[in-house]
């Protein structure tokens, strides 16, 4: 069992990005664009979270998860 297992899908995404993780693995997330500007920041309170990304321009983004398991960064593409 990997306690800090996290999945972010679909990738590329259009309207909604889904974050699934083991419960309490991470407590917040931040989505930044390719020049480091914070676009979305929110808390993670459940093991499956849907993030509305409709308002984001098309491009490459980084999602940073923070919590008990430290910090994890993943890339995704908004179509």
mmCIF file of N, CA and C in Angstrom:
data_model
loop_
_atom_site.group_PDB
_atom_site.id
_atom_site.type_symbol
_atom_site.label_atom_id
_atom_site.label_comp_id
_atom_site.label_asym_id
_atom_site.label_seq_id
_atom_site.Cartn_x
_atom_site.Cartn_y
_atom_site.Cartn_z
ATOM 1 N N UNK A 1 0.853 -1.199 0.000
ATOM 2 C CA UNK A 1 0.000 0.000 0.000
ATOM 3 C C UNK A 1 0.885 1.243 0.000
ATOM 4 N N UNK A 2 0.665 2.116 -0.965
ATOM 5 C CA UNK A 2 1.406 3.371 -1.042
ATOM 6 C C UNK A 2 0.520 4.463 -0.445
ATOM 7 N N UNK A 3 0.959 5.031 0.669
ATOM 8 C CA UNK A 3 0.097 5.962 1.385
ATOM 9 C C UNK A 3 -0.068 7.293 0.669
ATOM 10 N N UNK A 4 0.895 7.664 -0.175
ATOM 11 C CA UNK A 4 0.770 8.963 -0.823
ATOM 12 C C UNK A 4 0.427 8.830 -2.297
ATOM 13 N N UNK A 5 -0.295 7.760 -2.653
ATOM 14 C CA UNK A 5 -0.694 7.549 -4.032
ATOM 15 C C UNK A 5 -1.722 8.598 -4.433
ATOM 16 N N UNK A 6 -1.485 9.258 -5.552
ATOM 17 C CA UNK A 6 -2.412 10.281 -6.022
ATOM 18 C C UNK A 6 -2.532 10.176 -7.534
ATOM 19 N N UNK A 7 -3.748 10.380 -8.040
ATOM 20 C CA UNK A 7 -3.985 10.387 -9.485
ATOM 21 C C UNK A 7 -4.669 11.689 -9.856
ATOM 22 N N UNK A 8 -4.263 12.237 -10.979
ATOM 23 C CA UNK A 8 -4.871 13.449 -11.500
ATOM 24 C C UNK A 8 -5.256 13.156 -12.945
ATOM 25 N N UNK A 9 -6.534 13.265 -13.267
ATOM 26 C CA UNK A 9 -7.018 12.904 -14.599
ATOM 27 C C UNK A 9 -8.257 13.713 -14.937
ATOM 28 N N UNK A 10 -8.710 13.801 -16.178
ATOM 29 C CA UNK A 10 -7.976 13.328 -17.365
ATOM 30 C C UNK A 10 -6.831 14.278 -17.687
ATOM 31 N N UNK A 11 -5.915 13.821 -18.489
ATOM 32 C CA UNK A 11 -4.813 14.663 -18.928
ATOM 33 C C UNK A 11 -4.517 14.328 -20.381
ATOM 34 N N UNK A 12 -4.803 15.224 -21.323
ATOM 35 C CA UNK A 12 -5.265 16.596 -21.140
ATOM 36 C C UNK A 12 -6.713 16.685 -20.675
ATOM 37 N N UNK A 13 -7.041 17.805 -20.035
ATOM 38 C CA UNK A 13 -8.381 18.048 -19.502
ATOM 39 C C UNK A 13 -9.000 19.244 -20.203
ATOM 40 N N UNK A 14 -10.341 19.306 -20.175
ATOM 41 C CA UNK A 14 -11.019 20.445 -20.793
ATOM 42 C C UNK A 14 -11.793 21.260 -19.763
ATOM 43 N N UNK A 15 -12.694 20.635 -19.014
ATOM 44 C CA UNK A 15 -13.547 21.376 -18.075
ATOM 45 C C UNK A 15 -13.304 21.043 -16.616
ATOM 46 N N UNK A 16 -13.056 19.755 -16.346
ATOM 47 C CA UNK A 16 -12.919 19.307 -14.957
ATOM 48 C C UNK A 16 -11.671 18.453 -14.822
ATOM 49 N N UNK A 17 -10.910 18.703 -13.762
ATOM 50 C CA UNK A 17 -9.745 17.898 -13.414
ATOM 51 C C UNK A 17 -10.105 17.159 -12.128
ATOM 52 N N UNK A 18 -9.902 15.846 -12.100
ATOM 53 C CA UNK A 18 -10.238 15.049 -10.923
ATOM 54 C C UNK A 18 -8.961 14.641 -10.205
ATOM 55 N N UNK A 19 -8.944 14.871 -8.894
ATOM 56 C CA UNK A 19 -7.824 14.466 -8.049
ATOM 57 C C UNK A 19 -8.325 13.345 -7.152
ATOM 58 N N UNK A 20 -7.702 12.176 -7.236
ATOM 59 C CA UNK A 20 -8.029 11.099 -6.310
ATOM 60 C C UNK A 20 -6.766 10.747 -5.541
ATOM 61 N N UNK A 21 -6.932 10.483 -4.247
ATOM 62 C CA UNK A 21 -5.775 10.206 -3.390
ATOM 63 C C UNK A 21 -6.238 9.373 -2.206
ATOM 64 N N UNK A 22 -5.275 8.785 -1.517
ATOM 65 C CA UNK A 22 -5.626 8.132 -0.270
ATOM 66 C C UNK A 22 -6.033 9.219 0.724
ATOM 67 N N UNK A 23 -6.982 8.925 1.566
ATOM 68 C CA UNK A 23 -7.568 9.928 2.449
ATOM 69 C C UNK A 23 -6.489 10.556 3.327
ATOM 70 N N UNK A 24 -6.541 11.865 3.475
ATOM 71 C CA UNK A 24 -5.603 12.637 4.288
ATOM 72 C C UNK A 24 -4.177 12.663 3.757
ATOM 73 N N UNK A 25 -3.959 12.214 2.526
ATOM 74 C CA UNK A 25 -2.597 12.244 1.998
ATOM 75 C C UNK A 25 -2.135 13.685 1.793
ATOM 76 N N UNK A 26 -3.019 14.516 1.254
ATOM 77 C CA UNK A 26 -2.704 15.921 1.015
ATOM 78 C C UNK A 26 -3.871 16.771 1.493
ATOM 79 N N UNK A 27 -3.592 17.996 1.915
ATOM 80 C CA UNK A 27 -4.642 18.838 2.477
ATOM 81 C C UNK A 27 -4.988 20.040 1.608
ATOM 82 N N UNK A 28 -4.123 20.377 0.634
ATOM 83 C CA UNK A 28 -4.447 21.499 -0.251
ATOM 84 C C UNK A 28 -3.753 21.316 -1.588
ATOM 85 N N UNK A 29 -4.236 22.064 -2.580
ATOM 86 C CA UNK A 29 -3.594 22.040 -3.889
ATOM 87 C C UNK A 29 -3.531 23.455 -4.442
ATOM 88 N N UNK A 30 -2.537 23.675 -5.287
ATOM 89 C CA UNK A 30 -2.390 24.936 -5.996
ATOM 90 C C UNK A 30 -2.112 24.619 -7.460
ATOM 91 N N UNK A 31 -2.843 25.268 -8.354
ATOM 92 C CA UNK A 31 -2.601 25.126 -9.791
ATOM 93 C C UNK A 31 -1.916 26.402 -10.253
ATOM 94 N N UNK A 32 -0.731 26.228 -10.864
ATOM 95 C CA UNK A 32 0.001 27.376 -11.390
ATOM 96 C C UNK A 32 0.189 27.211 -12.893
ATOM 97 N N UNK A 33 0.317 28.345 -13.584
ATOM 98 C CA UNK A 33 0.563 28.274 -15.023
ATOM 99 C C UNK A 33 2.057 28.106 -15.280
ATOM 100 N N UNK A 34 2.428 28.092 -16.557
ATOM 101 C CA UNK A 34 3.825 27.789 -16.895
ATOM 102 C C UNK A 34 4.792 28.911 -16.545
ATOM 103 N N UNK A 35 4.279 30.087 -16.109
ATOM 104 C CA UNK A 35 5.187 31.133 -15.636
ATOM 105 C C UNK A 35 5.070 31.350 -14.130
ATOM 106 N N UNK A 36 4.417 30.403 -13.460
ATOM 107 C CA UNK A 36 4.416 30.403 -12.007
ATOM 108 C C UNK A 36 3.299 31.173 -11.327
ATOM 109 N N UNK A 37 2.359 31.718 -12.085
ATOM 110 C CA UNK A 37 1.250 32.440 -11.467
ATOM 111 C C UNK A 37 0.236 31.461 -10.892
ATOM 112 N N UNK A 38 -0.234 31.722 -9.672
ATOM 113 C CA UNK A 38 -1.261 30.877 -9.060
ATOM 114 C C UNK A 38 -2.606 31.160 -9.718
ATOM 115 N N UNK A 39 -3.239 30.099 -10.240
ATOM 116 C CA UNK A 39 -4.528 30.234 -10.921
ATOM 117 C C UNK A 39 -5.676 29.777 -10.021
ATOM 118 N N UNK A 40 -5.469 28.672 -9.311
ATOM 119 C CA UNK A 40 -6.493 28.102 -8.433
ATOM 120 C C UNK A 40 -5.788 27.566 -7.200
ATOM 121 N N UNK A 41 -6.377 27.816 -6.031
ATOM 122 C CA UNK A 41 -5.847 27.237 -4.794
ATOM 123 C C UNK A 41 -7.046 26.836 -3.950
ATOM 124 N N UNK A 42 -7.015 25.630 -3.375
ATOM 125 C CA UNK A 42 -8.133 25.193 -2.550
ATOM 126 C C UNK A 42 -7.682 24.092 -1.612
ATOM 127 N N UNK A 43 -8.566 23.796 -0.664
ATOM 128 C CA UNK A 43 -8.306 22.722 0.291
ATOM 129 C C UNK A 43 -8.727 21.386 -0.311
ATOM 130 N N UNK A 44 -8.101 20.308 0.165
ATOM 131 C CA UNK A 44 -8.508 18.948 -0.180
ATOM 132 C C UNK A 44 -9.025 18.305 1.098
ATOM 133 N N UNK A 45 -10.304 17.949 1.111
ATOM 134 C CA UNK A 45 -10.884 17.385 2.333
ATOM 135 C C UNK A 45 -11.414 15.972 2.136
ATOM 136 N N UNK A 46 -11.543 15.537 0.896
ATOM 137 C CA UNK A 46 -12.049 14.194 0.611
ATOM 138 C C UNK A 46 -11.094 13.494 -0.336
ATOM 139 N N UNK A 47 -11.254 12.190 -0.494
ATOM 140 C CA UNK A 47 -10.303 11.428 -1.295
ATOM 141 C C UNK A 47 -10.488 11.631 -2.798
ATOM 142 N N UNK A 48 -11.647 12.186 -3.206
ATOM 143 C CA UNK A 48 -11.858 12.467 -4.634
ATOM 144 C C UNK A 48 -12.400 13.881 -4.773
ATOM 145 N N UNK A 49 -11.667 14.718 -5.501
ATOM 146 C CA UNK A 49 -12.021 16.123 -5.656
ATOM 147 C C UNK A 49 -12.098 16.463 -7.137
ATOM 148 N N UNK A 50 -13.181 17.124 -7.535
ATOM 149 C CA UNK A 50 -13.309 17.619 -8.901
ATOM 150 C C UNK A 50 -13.011 19.114 -8.901
ATOM 151 N N UNK A 51 -12.098 19.529 -9.773
ATOM 152 C CA UNK A 51 -11.694 20.930 -9.868
ATOM 153 C C UNK A 51 -12.215 21.479 -11.192
ATOM 154 N N UNK A 52 -13.000 22.552 -11.123
ATOM 155 C CA UNK A 52 -13.502 23.188 -12.333
ATOM 156 C C UNK A 52 -12.383 24.040 -12.931
ATOM 157 N N UNK A 53 -11.922 23.655 -14.130
ATOM 158 C CA UNK A 53 -10.835 24.393 -14.778
ATOM 159 C C UNK A 53 -11.311 25.066 -16.067
ATOM 160 N N UNK A 54 -12.634 25.201 -16.223
ATOM 161 C CA UNK A 54 -13.183 25.805 -17.441
ATOM 162 C C UNK A 54 -12.636 27.199 -17.698
ATOM 163 N N UNK A 55 -12.403 27.967 -16.640
ATOM 164 C CA UNK A 55 -11.977 29.356 -16.804
ATOM 165 C C UNK A 55 -10.491 29.496 -17.151
ATOM 166 N N UNK A 56 -9.730 28.416 -17.043
ATOM 167 C CA UNK A 56 -8.298 28.501 -17.352
ATOM 168 C C UNK A 56 -8.078 28.578 -18.859
ATOM 169 N N UNK A 57 -7.145 29.417 -19.307
ATOM 170 C CA UNK A 57 -6.781 29.400 -20.732
ATOM 171 C C UNK A 57 -6.104 28.073 -21.094
ATOM 172 N N UNK A 58 -6.132 27.727 -22.378
ATOM 173 C CA UNK A 58 -5.457 26.511 -22.815
ATOM 174 C C UNK A 58 -3.966 26.632 -22.534
ATOM 175 N N UNK A 59 -3.340 25.509 -22.150
ATOM 176 C CA UNK A 59 -1.903 25.542 -21.927
ATOM 177 C C UNK A 59 -1.452 24.489 -20.937
ATOM 178 N N UNK A 60 -0.198 24.613 -20.536
ATOM 179 C CA UNK A 60 0.431 23.683 -19.605
ATOM 180 C C UNK A 60 0.333 24.246 -18.189
ATOM 181 N N UNK A 61 -0.049 23.393 -17.235
ATOM 182 C CA UNK A 61 -0.196 23.806 -15.839
ATOM 183 C C UNK A 61 0.500 22.805 -14.924
ATOM 184 N N UNK A 62 0.802 23.281 -13.729
ATOM 185 C CA UNK A 62 1.388 22.436 -12.694
ATOM 186 C C UNK A 62 0.437 22.443 -11.515
ATOM 187 N N UNK A 63 0.182 21.276 -10.964
ATOM 188 C CA UNK A 63 -0.630 21.192 -9.758
ATOM 189 C C UNK A 63 0.278 20.725 -8.626
ATOM 190 N N UNK A 64 0.317 21.510 -7.567
ATOM 191 C CA UNK A 64 1.152 21.208 -6.411
ATOM 192 C C UNK A 64 0.250 20.785 -5.262
ATOM 193 N N UNK A 65 0.467 19.568 -4.766
ATOM 194 C CA UNK A 65 -0.302 19.039 -3.638
ATOM 195 C C UNK A 65 0.550 19.161 -2.389
ATOM 196 N N UNK A 66 -0.052 19.637 -1.297
ATOM 197 C CA UNK A 66 0.686 19.782 -0.040
ATOM 198 C C UNK A 66 -0.082 19.119 1.081
ATOM 199 N N UNK A 67 0.664 18.536 2.033
ATOM 200 C CA UNK A 67 -0.001 17.916 3.178
ATOM 201 C C UNK A 67 0.943 17.057 3.983
ATOM 202 N N UNK A 68 0.356 16.071 4.658
ATOM 203 C CA UNK A 68 1.098 15.196 5.564
ATOM 204 C C UNK A 68 2.224 14.456 4.858
ATOM 205 N N UNK A 69 2.058 14.199 3.562
ATOM 206 C CA UNK A 69 3.069 13.466 2.806
ATOM 207 C C UNK A 69 4.049 14.393 2.109
ATOM 208 N N UNK A 70 4.093 15.667 2.533
ATOM 209 C CA UNK A 70 5.014 16.591 1.901
ATOM 210 C C UNK A 70 4.383 17.251 0.698
ATOM 211 N N UNK A 71 5.176 17.450 -0.339
ATOM 212 C CA UNK A 71 4.728 18.177 -1.524
ATOM 213 C C UNK A 71 4.939 17.317 -2.761
ATOM 214 N N UNK A 72 3.941 17.297 -3.638
ATOM 215 C CA UNK A 72 4.055 16.573 -4.912
ATOM 216 C C UNK A 72 3.587 17.503 -6.013
ATOM 217 N N UNK A 73 4.353 17.542 -7.117
ATOM 218 C CA UNK A 73 3.992 18.389 -8.251
ATOM 219 C C UNK A 73 3.728 17.491 -9.462
ATOM 220 N N UNK A 74 2.613 17.745 -10.143
ATOM 221 C CA UNK A 74 2.304 17.030 -11.369
ATOM 222 C C UNK A 74 1.946 18.041 -12.450
ATOM 223 N N UNK A 75 2.191 17.662 -13.709
ATOM 224 C CA UNK A 75 1.866 18.519 -14.847
ATOM 225 C C UNK A 75 0.548 18.045 -15.457
ATOM 226 N N UNK A 76 -0.213 19.005 -16.011
ATOM 227 C CA UNK A 76 -1.342 18.627 -16.840
ATOM 228 C C UNK A 76 -1.554 19.691 -17.918
ATOM 229 N N UNK A 77 -2.279 19.302 -18.954
ATOM 230 C CA UNK A 77 -2.540 20.193 -20.079
ATOM 231 C C UNK A 77 -4.027 20.520 -20.100
ATOM 232 N N UNK A 78 -4.343 21.806 -20.220
ATOM 233 C CA UNK A 78 -5.730 22.252 -20.393
ATOM 234 C C UNK A 78 -5.950 22.455 -21.884
ATOM 235 N N UNK A 79 -6.945 21.763 -22.430
ATOM 236 C CA UNK A 79 -7.252 21.866 -23.868
ATOM 237 C C UNK A 79 -8.340 22.897 -24.098
#
